PDB file of C-alpha atoms in Angstrom:
ATOM      1  CA  MET W 644      -2.641  56.208-194.056  1.00 42.00           C
ATOM      2  CA  ALA W 645      -1.247  54.742-197.270  1.00 44.00           C
ATOM      3  CA  ASN W 646      -4.117  52.233-197.471  1.00 47.00           C
ATOM      4  CA  LYS W 647      -6.895  54.830-196.978  1.00 47.00           C
ATOM      5  CA  ASN W 648      -8.639  56.781-199.734  1.00 49.00           C
ATOM      6  CA  LEU W 649      -7.462  60.273-198.837  1.00 50.00           C
ATOM      7  CA  THR W 650      -9.333  63.072-200.670  1.00 53.00           C
ATOM      8  CA  ILE W 651      -9.428  66.822-200.517  1.00 63.00           C
ATOM      9  CA  VAL W 652     -12.878  67.535-199.041  1.00 67.00           C
ATOM     10  CA  GLU W 653     -14.663  70.599-200.311  1.00 75.00           C
ATOM     11  CA  GLU W 654     -18.078  69.797-198.844  1.00 82.00           C
ATOM     12  CA  PHE W 655     -19.842  67.392-196.549  1.00 86.00           C
ATOM     13  CA  ILE W 656     -23.204  65.631-196.724  1.00 89.00           C
ATOM     14  CA  LEU W 657     -25.407  65.971-193.643  1.00 89.00           C
ATOM     15  CA  VAL W 658     -27.324  62.813-193.249  1.00 85.00           C
ATOM     16  CA  GLY W 659     -29.634  64.259-190.781  1.00 82.00           C
ATOM     17  CA  PHE W 660     -32.937  62.464-190.853  1.00 84.00           C
ATOM     18  CA  SER W 661     -32.708  61.009-194.292  1.00 81.00           C
ATOM     19  CA  ASP W 662     -33.249  57.578-192.870  1.00 79.00           C
ATOM     20  CA  LEU W 663     -36.969  58.579-192.430  1.00 80.00           C
ATOM     21  CA  PRO W 664     -37.878  59.344-195.939  1.00 79.00           C
ATOM     22  CA  ASN W 665     -41.642  59.103-195.370  1.00 84.00           C
ATOM     23  CA  LEU W 666     -41.505  61.617-192.530  1.00 83.00           C
ATOM     24  CA  GLN W 667     -39.631  64.494-194.164  1.00 86.00           C
ATOM     25  CA  GLY W 668     -42.707  66.703-194.489  1.00 89.00           C
ATOM     26  CA  VAL W 669     -43.848  65.903-190.905  1.00 92.00           C
ATOM     27  CA  LEU W 670     -40.428  66.594-189.527  1.00 90.00           C
ATOM     28  CA  PHE W 671     -40.291  69.898-191.412  1.00 93.00           C
ATOM     29  CA  ALA W 672     -43.545  70.994-189.926  1.00 94.00           C
ATOM     30  CA  ILE W 673     -42.435  69.925-186.436  1.00 93.00           C
ATOM     31  CA  PHE W 674     -39.107  71.683-186.523  1.00 93.00           C
ATOM     32  CA  LEU W 675     -40.705  74.813-188.075  1.00 95.00           C
ATOM     33  CA  ILE W 676     -43.256  74.979-185.250  1.00 95.00           C
ATOM     34  CA  MET W 677     -40.400  74.504-182.717  1.00 93.00           C
ATOM     35  CA  TYR W 678     -38.316  77.184-184.289  1.00 95.00           C
ATOM     36  CA  MET W 679     -41.180  79.593-184.431  1.00 95.00           C
ATOM     37  CA  SER W 680     -41.972  78.800-180.748  1.00 93.00           C
ATOM     38  CA  ILE W 681     -38.361  79.414-179.748  1.00 94.00           C
ATOM     39  CA  ILE W 682     -38.319  82.810-181.575  1.00 95.00           C
ATOM     40  CA  PHE W 683     -41.714  83.900-180.185  1.00 93.00           C
ATOM     41  CA  GLY W 684     -41.284  82.623-176.587  1.00 91.00           C
ATOM     42  CA  ASN W 685     -37.753  83.887-176.038  1.00 93.00           C
ATOM     43  CA  GLY W 686     -38.541  87.080-177.943  1.00 93.00           C
ATOM     44  CA  LEU W 687     -41.517  87.678-175.585  1.00 91.00           C
ATOM     45  CA  ILE W 688     -39.259  87.189-172.591  1.00 91.00           C
ATOM     46  CA  ILE W 689     -36.833  89.760-173.931  1.00 93.00           C
ATOM     47  CA  ILE W 690     -39.594  92.276-174.521  1.00 91.00           C
ATOM     48  CA  LEU W 691     -41.294  91.772-171.157  1.00 89.00           C
ATOM     49  CA  THR W 692     -38.129  92.049-169.077  1.00 89.00           C
ATOM     50  CA  LYS W 693     -37.118  95.159-171.048  1.00 90.00           C
ATOM     51  CA  ILE W 694     -40.295  97.221-170.854  1.00 88.00           C
ATOM     52  CA  THR W 695     -41.677  96.094-167.390  1.00 87.00           C
ATOM     53  CA  PRO W 696     -40.380  98.158-164.510  1.00 87.00           C
ATOM     54  CA  ALA W 697     -40.952  95.356-162.059  1.00 83.00           C
ATOM     55  CA  LEU W 698     -38.709  93.046-164.064  1.00 87.00           C
ATOM     56  CA  GLN W 699     -35.735  95.527-164.052  1.00 88.00           C
ATOM     57  CA  THR W 700     -33.735  93.346-161.609  1.00 90.00           C
ATOM     58  CA  PRO W 701     -30.419  91.410-162.105  1.00 92.00           C
ATOM     59  CA  MET W 702     -32.237  88.073-162.268  1.00 89.00           C
ATOM     60  CA  TYR W 703     -34.399  89.132-165.185  1.00 90.00           C
ATOM     61  CA  PHE W 704     -31.370  90.859-166.836  1.00 93.00           C
ATOM     62  CA  LEU W 705     -29.749  87.495-166.851  1.00 92.00           C
ATOM     63  CA  ILE W 706     -32.828  85.691-168.141  1.00 91.00           C
ATOM     64  CA  ARG W 707     -33.112  88.318-170.926  1.00 92.00           C
ATOM     65  CA  ASN W 708     -29.502  87.592-172.031  1.00 94.00           C
ATOM     66  CA  LEU W 709     -30.301  83.825-171.832  1.00 93.00           C
ATOM     67  CA  SER W 710     -33.338  84.232-174.035  1.00 93.00           C
ATOM     68  CA  PHE W 711     -31.372  86.203-176.542  1.00 95.00           C
ATOM     69  CA  LEU W 712     -28.635  83.510-176.466  1.00 94.00           C
ATOM     70  CA  GLU W 713     -31.217  80.743-177.142  1.00 93.00           C
ATOM     71  CA  ILE W 714     -32.511  82.505-180.223  1.00 95.00           C
ATOM     72  CA  CYS W 715     -28.905  82.906-181.547  1.00 94.00           C
ATOM     73  CA  TYR W 716     -28.075  79.257-180.501  1.00 91.00           C
ATOM     74  CA  THR W 717     -30.961  77.607-182.365  1.00 94.00           C
ATOM     75  CA  THR W 718     -30.506  79.952-185.398  1.00 94.00           C
ATOM     76  CA  VAL W 719     -27.121  78.369-186.000  1.00 93.00           C
ATOM     77  CA  THR W 720     -28.645  74.933-186.556  1.00 92.00           C
ATOM     78  CA  LEU W 721     -32.392  74.933-187.101  1.00 93.00           C
ATOM     79  CA  PRO W 722     -32.675  76.988-190.327  1.00 93.00           C
ATOM     80  CA  ARG W 723     -30.106  74.623-191.990  1.00 91.00           C
ATOM     81  CA  VAL W 724     -32.162  71.591-190.808  1.00 91.00           C
ATOM     82  CA  LEU W 725     -35.381  73.123-192.201  1.00 92.00           C
ATOM     83  CA  SER W 726     -33.666  73.871-195.513  1.00 91.00           C
ATOM     84  CA  ASP W 727     -32.306  70.274-195.744  1.00 89.00           C
ATOM     85  CA  LEU W 728     -35.721  68.736-195.004  1.00 89.00           C
ATOM     86  CA  ARG W 729     -37.415  71.111-197.562  1.00 89.00           C
ATOM     87  CA  THR W 730     -35.008  70.825-200.426  1.00 86.00           C
ATOM     88  CA  GLN W 731     -33.464  67.494-199.785  1.00 82.00           C
ATOM     89  CA  LYS W 732     -30.048  69.058-200.699  1.00 84.00           C
ATOM     90  CA  ARG W 733     -27.829  68.016-197.777  1.00 84.00           C
ATOM     91  CA  ASN W 734     -24.527  69.079-198.949  1.00 88.00           C
ATOM     92  CA  ILE W 735     -22.755  71.857-196.969  1.00 89.00           C
ATOM     93  CA  THR W 736     -19.489  73.582-197.932  1.00 89.00           C
ATOM     94  CA  LEU W 737     -16.383  73.237-195.887  1.00 87.00           C
ATOM     95  CA  PHE W 738     -16.459  76.967-194.932  1.00 89.00           C
ATOM     96  CA  ALA W 739     -20.171  76.778-193.982  1.00 91.00           C
ATOM     97  CA  CYS W 740     -19.552  73.663-191.916  1.00 91.00           C
ATOM     98  CA  ALA W 741     -16.622  75.277-190.119  1.00 90.00           C
ATOM     99  CA  THR W 742     -18.533  78.447-189.469  1.00 92.00           C
ATOM    100  CA  GLN W 743     -21.558  76.569-188.042  1.00 93.00           C
ATOM    101  CA  LEU W 744     -19.293  74.469-185.817  1.00 92.00           C
ATOM    102  CA  CYS W 745     -17.484  77.555-184.547  1.00 92.00           C
ATOM    103  CA  PHE W 746     -20.639  79.475-183.683  1.00 93.00           C
ATOM    104  CA  PHE W 747     -22.364  76.457-182.254  1.00 92.00           C
ATOM    105  CA  LEU W 748     -19.506  75.734-179.800  1.00 90.00           C
ATOM    106  CA  MET W 749     -19.050  79.336-178.828  1.00 92.00           C
ATOM    107  CA  LEU W 750     -22.786  79.907-178.103  1.00 93.00           C
ATOM    108  CA  GLY W 751     -23.001  76.535-176.312  1.00 89.00           C
ATOM    109  CA  GLY W 752     -20.036  77.395-174.125  1.00 89.00           C
ATOM    110  CA  THR W 753     -21.495  80.839-173.430  1.00 93.00           C
ATOM    111  CA  GLU W 754     -24.767  79.232-172.298  1.00 91.00           C
ATOM    112  CA  CYS W 755     -23.002  77.026-169.793  1.00 90.00           C
ATOM    113  CA  LEU W 756     -21.142  80.009-168.325  1.00 92.00           C
ATOM    114  CA  LEU W 757     -24.234  82.110-168.252  1.00 94.00           C
ATOM    115  CA  LEU W 758     -26.146  79.419-166.312  1.00 92.00           C
ATOM    116  CA  ALA W 759     -23.289  79.433-163.807  1.00 93.00           C
ATOM    117  CA  VAL W 760     -23.634  83.192-163.449  1.00 94.00           C
ATOM    118  CA  MET W 761     -27.394  82.808-162.916  1.00 92.00           C
ATOM    119  CA  ALA W 762     -26.724  80.192-160.198  1.00 92.00           C
ATOM    120  CA  TYR W 763     -24.351  82.684-158.469  1.00 94.00           C
ATOM    121  CA  ASP W 764     -27.136  85.336-158.679  1.00 93.00           C
ATOM    122  CA  ARG W 765     -29.484  83.053-156.812  1.00 90.00           C
ATOM    123  CA  TYR W 766     -26.830  82.118-154.259  1.00 92.00           C
ATOM    124  CA  VAL W 767     -26.250  85.781-153.452  1.00 93.00           C
ATOM    125  CA  ALA W 768     -29.985  86.573-153.323  1.00 89.00           C
ATOM    126  CA  ILE W 769     -30.795  83.752-150.881  1.00 88.00           C
ATOM    127  CA  CYS W 770     -27.571  83.351-148.917  1.00 88.00           C
ATOM    128  CA  ARG W 771     -26.467  87.026-148.723  1.00 90.00           C
ATOM    129  CA  PRO W 772     -29.697  89.054-149.267  1.00 88.00           C
ATOM    130  CA  LEU W 773     -28.454  92.140-147.463  1.00 90.00           C
ATOM    131  CA  TYR W 774     -25.490  92.464-149.763  1.00 92.00           C
ATOM    132  CA  TYR W 775     -27.359  91.576-152.926  1.00 92.00           C
ATOM    133  CA  PRO W 776     -27.867  95.175-154.254  1.00 91.00           C
ATOM    134  CA  LEU W 777     -24.113  95.809-153.723  1.00 92.00           C
ATOM    135  CA  ILE W 778     -22.795  92.537-155.187  1.00 93.00           C
ATOM    136  CA  MET W 779     -25.190  92.120-158.078  1.00 93.00           C
ATOM    137  CA  ASN W 780     -25.264  95.754-159.191  1.00 92.00           C
ATOM    138  CA  HIS W 781     -25.765  96.644-162.785  1.00 91.00           C
ATOM    139  CA  ARG W 782     -22.048  96.986-163.576  1.00 93.00           C
ATOM    140  CA  ALA W 783     -21.219  93.604-161.999  1.00 94.00           C
ATOM    141  CA  CYS W 784     -24.046  91.913-163.976  1.00 93.00           C
ATOM    142  CA  ALA W 785     -22.889  93.496-167.249  1.00 94.00           C
ATOM    143  CA  GLN W 786     -19.337  92.401-166.589  1.00 95.00           C
ATOM    144  CA  LEU W 787     -20.353  88.776-165.756  1.00 94.00           C
ATOM    145  CA  VAL W 788     -22.520  88.593-168.839  1.00 95.00           C
ATOM    146  CA  THR W 789     -19.930  90.073-171.065  1.00 95.00           C
ATOM    147  CA  GLY W 790     -17.393  87.742-169.670  1.00 93.00           C
ATOM    148  CA  SER W 791     -19.596  84.724-170.495  1.00 93.00           C
ATOM    149  CA  TRP W 792     -20.101  85.957-174.143  1.00 92.00           C
ATOM    150  CA  ILE W 793     -16.397  86.633-174.915  1.00 92.00           C
ATOM    151  CA  SER W 794     -14.657  83.891-172.965  1.00 90.00           C
ATOM    152  CA  THR W 795     -15.136  81.331-175.704  1.00 87.00           C
ATOM    153  CA  ILE W 796     -13.705  83.579-178.477  1.00 87.00           C
ATOM    154  CA  PRO W 797      -9.975  82.905-177.840  1.00 83.00           C
ATOM    155  CA  VAL W 798     -10.490  79.156-177.662  1.00 84.00           C
ATOM    156  CA  ILE W 799     -13.239  77.841-179.967  1.00 86.00           C
ATOM    157  CA  PRO W 800     -12.007  79.286-183.357  1.00 87.00           C
ATOM    158  CA  TRP W 801      -8.565  77.754-182.793  1.00 85.00           C
ATOM    159  CA  TYR W 802     -10.328  74.480-181.857  1.00 84.00           C
ATOM    160  CA  ALA W 803     -12.384  74.524-185.047  1.00 85.00           C
ATOM    161  CA  TYR W 804      -9.248  75.295-187.125  1.00 85.00           C
ATOM    162  CA  LEU W 805      -7.495  72.232-185.714  1.00 83.00           C
ATOM    163  CA  ILE W 806     -10.452  70.010-186.735  1.00 85.00           C
ATOM    164  CA  PHE W 807     -10.698  71.310-190.213  1.00 85.00           C
ATOM    165  CA  SER W 808      -6.939  71.206-190.739  1.00 82.00           C
ATOM    166  CA  LEU W 809      -7.234  67.387-190.569  1.00 79.00           C
ATOM    167  CA  PRO W 810      -7.397  65.219-193.675  1.00 80.00           C
ATOM    168  CA  PHE W 811     -10.655  63.532-194.303  1.00 79.00           C
ATOM    169  CA  CYS W 812     -10.857  60.148-195.897  1.00 73.00           C
ATOM    170  CA  GLY W 813     -13.537  57.675-197.031  1.00 61.00           C
ATOM    171  CA  SER W 814     -17.147  58.904-196.836  1.00 69.00           C
ATOM    172  CA  LYS W 815     -17.913  62.639-196.778  1.00 80.00           C
ATOM    173  CA  LYS W 816     -21.187  61.928-194.959  1.00 84.00           C
ATOM    174  CA  LEU W 817     -21.745  63.370-191.484  1.00 85.00           C
ATOM    175  CA  ASP W 818     -24.188  61.228-189.597  1.00 84.00           C
ATOM    176  CA  HIS W 819     -25.740  64.257-187.878  1.00 86.00           C
ATOM    177  CA  PHE W 820     -28.170  67.090-188.595  1.00 88.00           C
ATOM    178  CA  PHE W 821     -25.486  69.815-188.139  1.00 89.00           C
ATOM    179  CA  CYS W 822     -21.764  70.122-188.153  1.00 90.00           C
ATOM    180  CA  ASP W 823     -20.541  69.026-184.712  1.00 86.00           C
ATOM    181  CA  SER W 824     -17.049  68.057-183.614  1.00 82.00           C
ATOM    182  CA  LEU W 825     -17.643  64.396-182.788  1.00 80.00           C
ATOM    183  CA  PRO W 826     -19.084  63.458-186.169  1.00 83.00           C
ATOM    184  CA  LEU W 827     -16.265  65.264-187.934  1.00 85.00           C
ATOM    185  CA  LEU W 828     -13.680  63.449-185.938  1.00 82.00           C
ATOM    186  CA  MET W 829     -15.246  60.070-186.796  1.00 81.00           C
ATOM    187  CA  ILE W 830     -14.488  60.631-190.574  1.00 81.00           C
ATOM    188  CA  ALA W 831     -11.017  62.249-190.015  1.00 80.00           C
ATOM    189  CA  CYS W 832      -7.854  60.411-191.033  1.00 78.00           C
ATOM    190  CA  GLY W 833      -4.718  59.944-189.092  1.00 71.00           C
ATOM    191  CA  ASP W 834      -4.069  60.291-185.329  1.00 72.00           C
ATOM    192  CA  ILE W 835      -6.959  62.176-183.728  1.00 75.00           C
ATOM    193  CA  SER W 836      -6.044  61.369-180.142  1.00 76.00           C
ATOM    194  CA  VAL W 837      -4.810  64.825-179.473  1.00 76.00           C
ATOM    195  CA  LEU W 838      -8.007  66.372-180.787  1.00 76.00           C
ATOM    196  CA  GLU W 839     -10.070  63.872-178.725  1.00 74.00           C
ATOM    197  CA  TYR W 840      -8.055  65.033-175.716  1.00 79.00           C
ATOM    198  CA  ILE W 841      -8.951  68.694-176.631  1.00 78.00           C
ATOM    199  CA  VAL W 842     -12.599  67.761-176.982  1.00 74.00           C
ATOM    200  CA  TYR W 843     -12.576  66.385-173.439  1.00 77.00           C
ATOM    201  CA  SER W 844     -10.558  69.296-172.199  1.00 79.00           C
ATOM    202  CA  GLY W 845     -13.189  71.660-173.663  1.00 77.00           C
ATOM    203  CA  THR W 846     -15.941  69.552-172.085  1.00 76.00           C
ATOM    204  CA  VAL W 847     -14.273  70.089-168.671  1.00 80.00           C
ATOM    205  CA  LEU W 848     -13.639  73.803-169.286  1.00 82.00           C
ATOM    206  CA  TYR W 849     -17.136  74.851-170.645  1.00 85.00           C
ATOM    207  CA  ILE W 850     -19.402  72.190-169.361  1.00 82.00           C
ATOM    208  CA  VAL W 851     -17.974  70.412-166.221  1.00 84.00           C
ATOM    209  CA  LEU W 852     -16.406  73.518-164.537  1.00 89.00           C
ATOM    210  CA  PRO W 853     -19.474  75.672-164.792  1.00 90.00           C
ATOM    211  CA  LEU W 854     -21.499  72.718-163.578  1.00 89.00           C
ATOM    212  CA  LEU W 855     -19.345  72.383-160.543  1.00 91.00           C
ATOM    213  CA  LEU W 856     -19.885  76.050-159.793  1.00 92.00           C
ATOM    214  CA  ILE W 857     -23.583  75.633-160.212  1.00 92.00           C
ATOM    215  CA  ILE W 858     -23.529  72.595-157.810  1.00 91.00           C
ATOM    216  CA  ARG W 859     -21.483  74.552-155.236  1.00 92.00           C
ATOM    217  CA  SER W 860     -23.968  77.466-155.349  1.00 91.00           C
ATOM    218  CA  TYR W 861     -26.955  75.204-154.901  1.00 89.00           C
ATOM    219  CA  VAL W 862     -25.388  73.150-152.098  1.00 90.00           C
ATOM    220  CA  LYS W 863     -25.058  76.407-150.093  1.00 90.00           C
ATOM    221  CA  ILE W 864     -28.548  77.511-151.220  1.00 88.00           C
ATOM    222  CA  ILE W 865     -30.045  74.192-149.948  1.00 87.00           C
ATOM    223  CA  ILE W 866     -28.189  74.441-146.615  1.00 88.00           C
ATOM    224  CA  ILE W 867     -29.608  77.918-146.112  1.00 86.00           C
ATOM    225  CA  ILE W 868     -33.129  76.940-147.222  1.00 84.00           C
ATOM    226  CA  LEU W 869     -33.227  73.989-144.752  1.00 83.00           C
ATOM    227  CA  LYS W 870     -32.361  76.331-141.938  1.00 81.00           C
ATOM    228  CA  LEU W 871     -35.306  78.577-142.581  1.00 76.00           C
ATOM    229  CA  PRO W 872     -37.846  78.116-139.689  1.00 77.00           C
ATOM    230  CA  SER W 873     -40.941  78.660-141.861  1.00 72.00           C
ATOM    231  CA  ALA W 874     -42.151  76.098-144.389  1.00 70.00           C
ATOM    232  CA  ILE W 875     -43.613  78.981-146.431  1.00 68.00           C
ATOM    233  CA  GLY W 876     -40.255  80.638-146.450  1.00 66.00           C
ATOM    234  CA  ARG W 877     -38.513  77.450-147.592  1.00 72.00           C
ATOM    235  CA  SER W 878     -41.100  76.931-150.275  1.00 74.00           C
ATOM    236  CA  LYS W 879     -40.693  80.599-151.586  1.00 70.00           C
ATOM    237  CA  ALA W 880     -36.905  80.403-151.570  1.00 69.00           C
ATOM    238  CA  PHE W 881     -36.842  77.122-153.418  1.00 73.00           C
ATOM    239  CA  SER W 882     -39.387  78.401-156.023  1.00 72.00           C
ATOM    240  CA  THR W 883     -36.951  81.143-157.069  1.00 70.00           C
ATOM    241  CA  CYS W 884     -34.399  78.481-157.966  1.00 77.00           C
ATOM    242  CA  SER W 885     -36.467  75.680-159.373  1.00 77.00           C
ATOM    243  CA  SER W 886     -36.910  77.182-162.864  1.00 77.00           C
ATOM    244  CA  HIS W 887     -33.099  77.644-163.294  1.00 78.00           C
ATOM    245  CA  LEU W 888     -32.407  74.169-161.867  1.00 81.00           C
ATOM    246  CA  THR W 889     -34.834  72.618-164.375  1.00 80.00           C
ATOM    247  CA  VAL W 890     -32.923  74.237-167.255  1.00 83.00           C
ATOM    248  CA  VAL W 891     -29.537  73.138-165.866  1.00 85.00           C
ATOM    249  CA  ILE W 892     -30.696  69.526-165.616  1.00 83.00           C
ATOM    250  CA  LEU W 893     -32.148  69.496-169.179  1.00 80.00           C
ATOM    251  CA  LEU W 894     -29.076  71.058-170.765  1.00 81.00           C
ATOM    252  CA  TYR W 895     -26.275  69.577-168.849  1.00 80.00           C
ATOM    253  CA  GLY W 896     -27.721  66.079-168.653  1.00 77.00           C
ATOM    254  CA  SER W 897     -27.846  65.680-172.395  1.00 74.00           C
ATOM    255  CA  ALA W 898     -24.584  67.596-173.137  1.00 73.00           C
ATOM    256  CA  ILE W 899     -22.496  65.659-170.649  1.00 72.00           C
ATOM    257  CA  ILE W 900     -23.731  62.352-171.895  1.00 74.00           C
ATOM    258  CA  THR W 901     -23.035  63.330-175.529  1.00 69.00           C
ATOM    259  CA  TYR W 902     -19.598  64.707-175.163  1.00 65.00           C
ATOM    260  CA  SER W 903     -18.229  62.469-172.323  1.00 62.00           C
ATOM    261  CA  ARG W 904     -19.080  58.973-173.427  1.00 57.00           C
ATOM    262  CA  PRO W 905     -16.812  56.782-175.670  1.00 51.00           C
ATOM    263  CA  GLN W 906     -17.496  57.216-179.353  1.00 54.00           C
ATOM    264  CA  SER W 907     -19.151  54.473-181.413  1.00 51.00           C
ATOM    265  CA  LYS W 908     -20.196  54.441-185.054  1.00 48.00           C
ATOM    266  CA  THR W 909     -23.362  52.549-184.087  1.00 43.00           C
ATOM    267  CA  SER W 910     -24.580  55.274-181.648  1.00 52.00           C
ATOM    268  CA  SER W 911     -25.369  58.127-184.073  1.00 59.00           C
ATOM    269  CA  GLY W 912     -29.102  57.726-183.476  1.00 67.00           C
ATOM    270  CA  ILE W 913     -28.650  58.238-179.745  1.00 72.00           C
ATOM    271  CA  GLU W 914     -26.356  61.227-180.317  1.00 73.00           C
ATOM    272  CA  LYS W 915     -28.984  62.851-182.601  1.00 78.00           C
ATOM    273  CA  MET W 916     -31.736  62.414-179.875  1.00 77.00           C
ATOM    274  CA  LEU W 917     -29.438  63.841-177.157  1.00 77.00           C
ATOM    275  CA  SER W 918     -28.493  66.751-179.484  1.00 81.00           C
ATOM    276  CA  LEU W 919     -32.087  67.563-179.941  1.00 83.00           C
ATOM    277  CA  PHE W 920     -32.419  68.190-176.204  1.00 80.00           C
ATOM    278  CA  TYR W 921     -29.697  70.809-175.881  1.00 82.00           C
ATOM    279  CA  THR W 922     -30.167  72.393-179.369  1.00 86.00           C
ATOM    280  CA  ILE W 923     -33.988  72.530-179.654  1.00 89.00           C
ATOM    281  CA  ILE W 924     -35.931  71.120-176.687  1.00 86.00           C
ATOM    282  CA  THR W 925     -34.283  73.198-173.962  1.00 85.00           C
ATOM    283  CA  PRO W 926     -34.403  76.526-175.761  1.00 89.00           C
ATOM    284  CA  MET W 927     -38.089  75.841-176.593  1.00 89.00           C
ATOM    285  CA  PHE W 928     -39.084  75.131-172.991  1.00 86.00           C
ATOM    286  CA  ASN W 929     -37.070  77.853-171.372  1.00 84.00           C
ATOM    287  CA  PRO W 930     -39.741  80.533-171.744  1.00 84.00           C
ATOM    288  CA  ILE W 931     -42.388  78.149-170.381  1.00 83.00           C
ATOM    289  CA  ILE W 932     -40.153  77.134-167.424  1.00 82.00           C
ATOM    290  CA  TYR W 933     -39.461  80.763-166.581  1.00 77.00           C
ATOM    291  CA  THR W 934     -42.965  82.067-167.013  1.00 75.00           C
ATOM    292  CA  LEU W 935     -45.438  79.455-165.726  1.00 68.00           C
ATOM    293  CA  ARG W 936     -43.756  79.391-162.272  1.00 65.00           C
ATOM    294  CA  ASN W 937     -43.164  83.148-162.039  1.00 75.00           C
ATOM    295  CA  LYS W 938     -45.960  85.396-160.871  1.00 77.00           C
ATOM    296  CA  GLU W 939     -44.119  88.580-161.801  1.00 79.00           C
ATOM    297  CA  VAL W 940     -43.726  87.495-165.424  1.00 81.00           C
ATOM    298  CA  ILE W 941     -47.322  86.263-165.636  1.00 82.00           C
ATOM    299  CA  THR W 942     -48.518  89.663-164.328  1.00 82.00           C
ATOM    300  CA  ALA W 943     -46.446  91.514-166.838  1.00 81.00           C
ATOM    301  CA  LEU W 944     -47.704  89.218-169.650  1.00 82.00           C
ATOM    302  CA  ARG W 945     -51.366  89.911-168.690  1.00 82.00           C
ATOM    303  CA  LYS W 946     -50.748  93.704-168.624  1.00 81.00           C
ATOM    304  CA  LEU W 947     -49.095  93.493-172.083  1.00 78.00           C
ATOM    305  CA  ALA W 948     -51.986  91.334-173.330  1.00 79.00           C
ATOM    306  CA  SER W 949     -54.512  93.789-172.012  1.00 79.00           C
ATOM    307  CA  LYS W 950     -52.852  96.690-173.892  1.00 73.00           C
TER     308      LYS W 950
END
């Protein structure tokens, strides 16, 4: 500690995509189109599932909450990325960075828990269809969704406080396009082993544990589907789960690789690419995944378009 240049940090510099100076305008246009697609696509899902009587079911109630979550999730990071690309002013205050980190982690944890709830919904619908209206009633759905939203509140702000209570030394540059925990820990001084342990504990609590619940639900679903005598019945049962399963693979695959592998100062480019998947790519493709394979949503969309 005595040999390091310890400074009181009042702001950070988000490196982002500054290593591609000739592509700043192109990247701005791409990210702007992506952000507008996320807002429009997920907003359309919210409207359709709200005004269409045929979509007033627990499954679409959960999808509507997921779409709203995706809009909030991307709004935490993408407007800042667009501003940095447009103005080339990449500095962010300590308070703004802490706020972004806090909301990003809370919404990310909420999404993982909500996907686990959606997997449970599909399990009840396929494995216990006669009890589905009783188990997944409106009150139960509201409680599960509320629990997913508020369960991160007691933990994440405390975790963000621990990170920003660390002294930072050397460069103030964060080699990322938003304030995330791993880039912050890489420029922190002193012993960060305890915080790294907390990062992995958070990964287990909000990523791995929900994933295990999802896997458990789908193992039971697959067992039931394989026992169905009709090939048409098996195909129909699997089609109700395929959209959710696709989202799970996209989100969890990139998130687990990012937060579970050993840290390296030479791997920032890989981290940025992986982060793009769970911060932008997945929220952008969610409406497509849930509509193109869903006849009820397509029918509702055609009716809305005809009006």
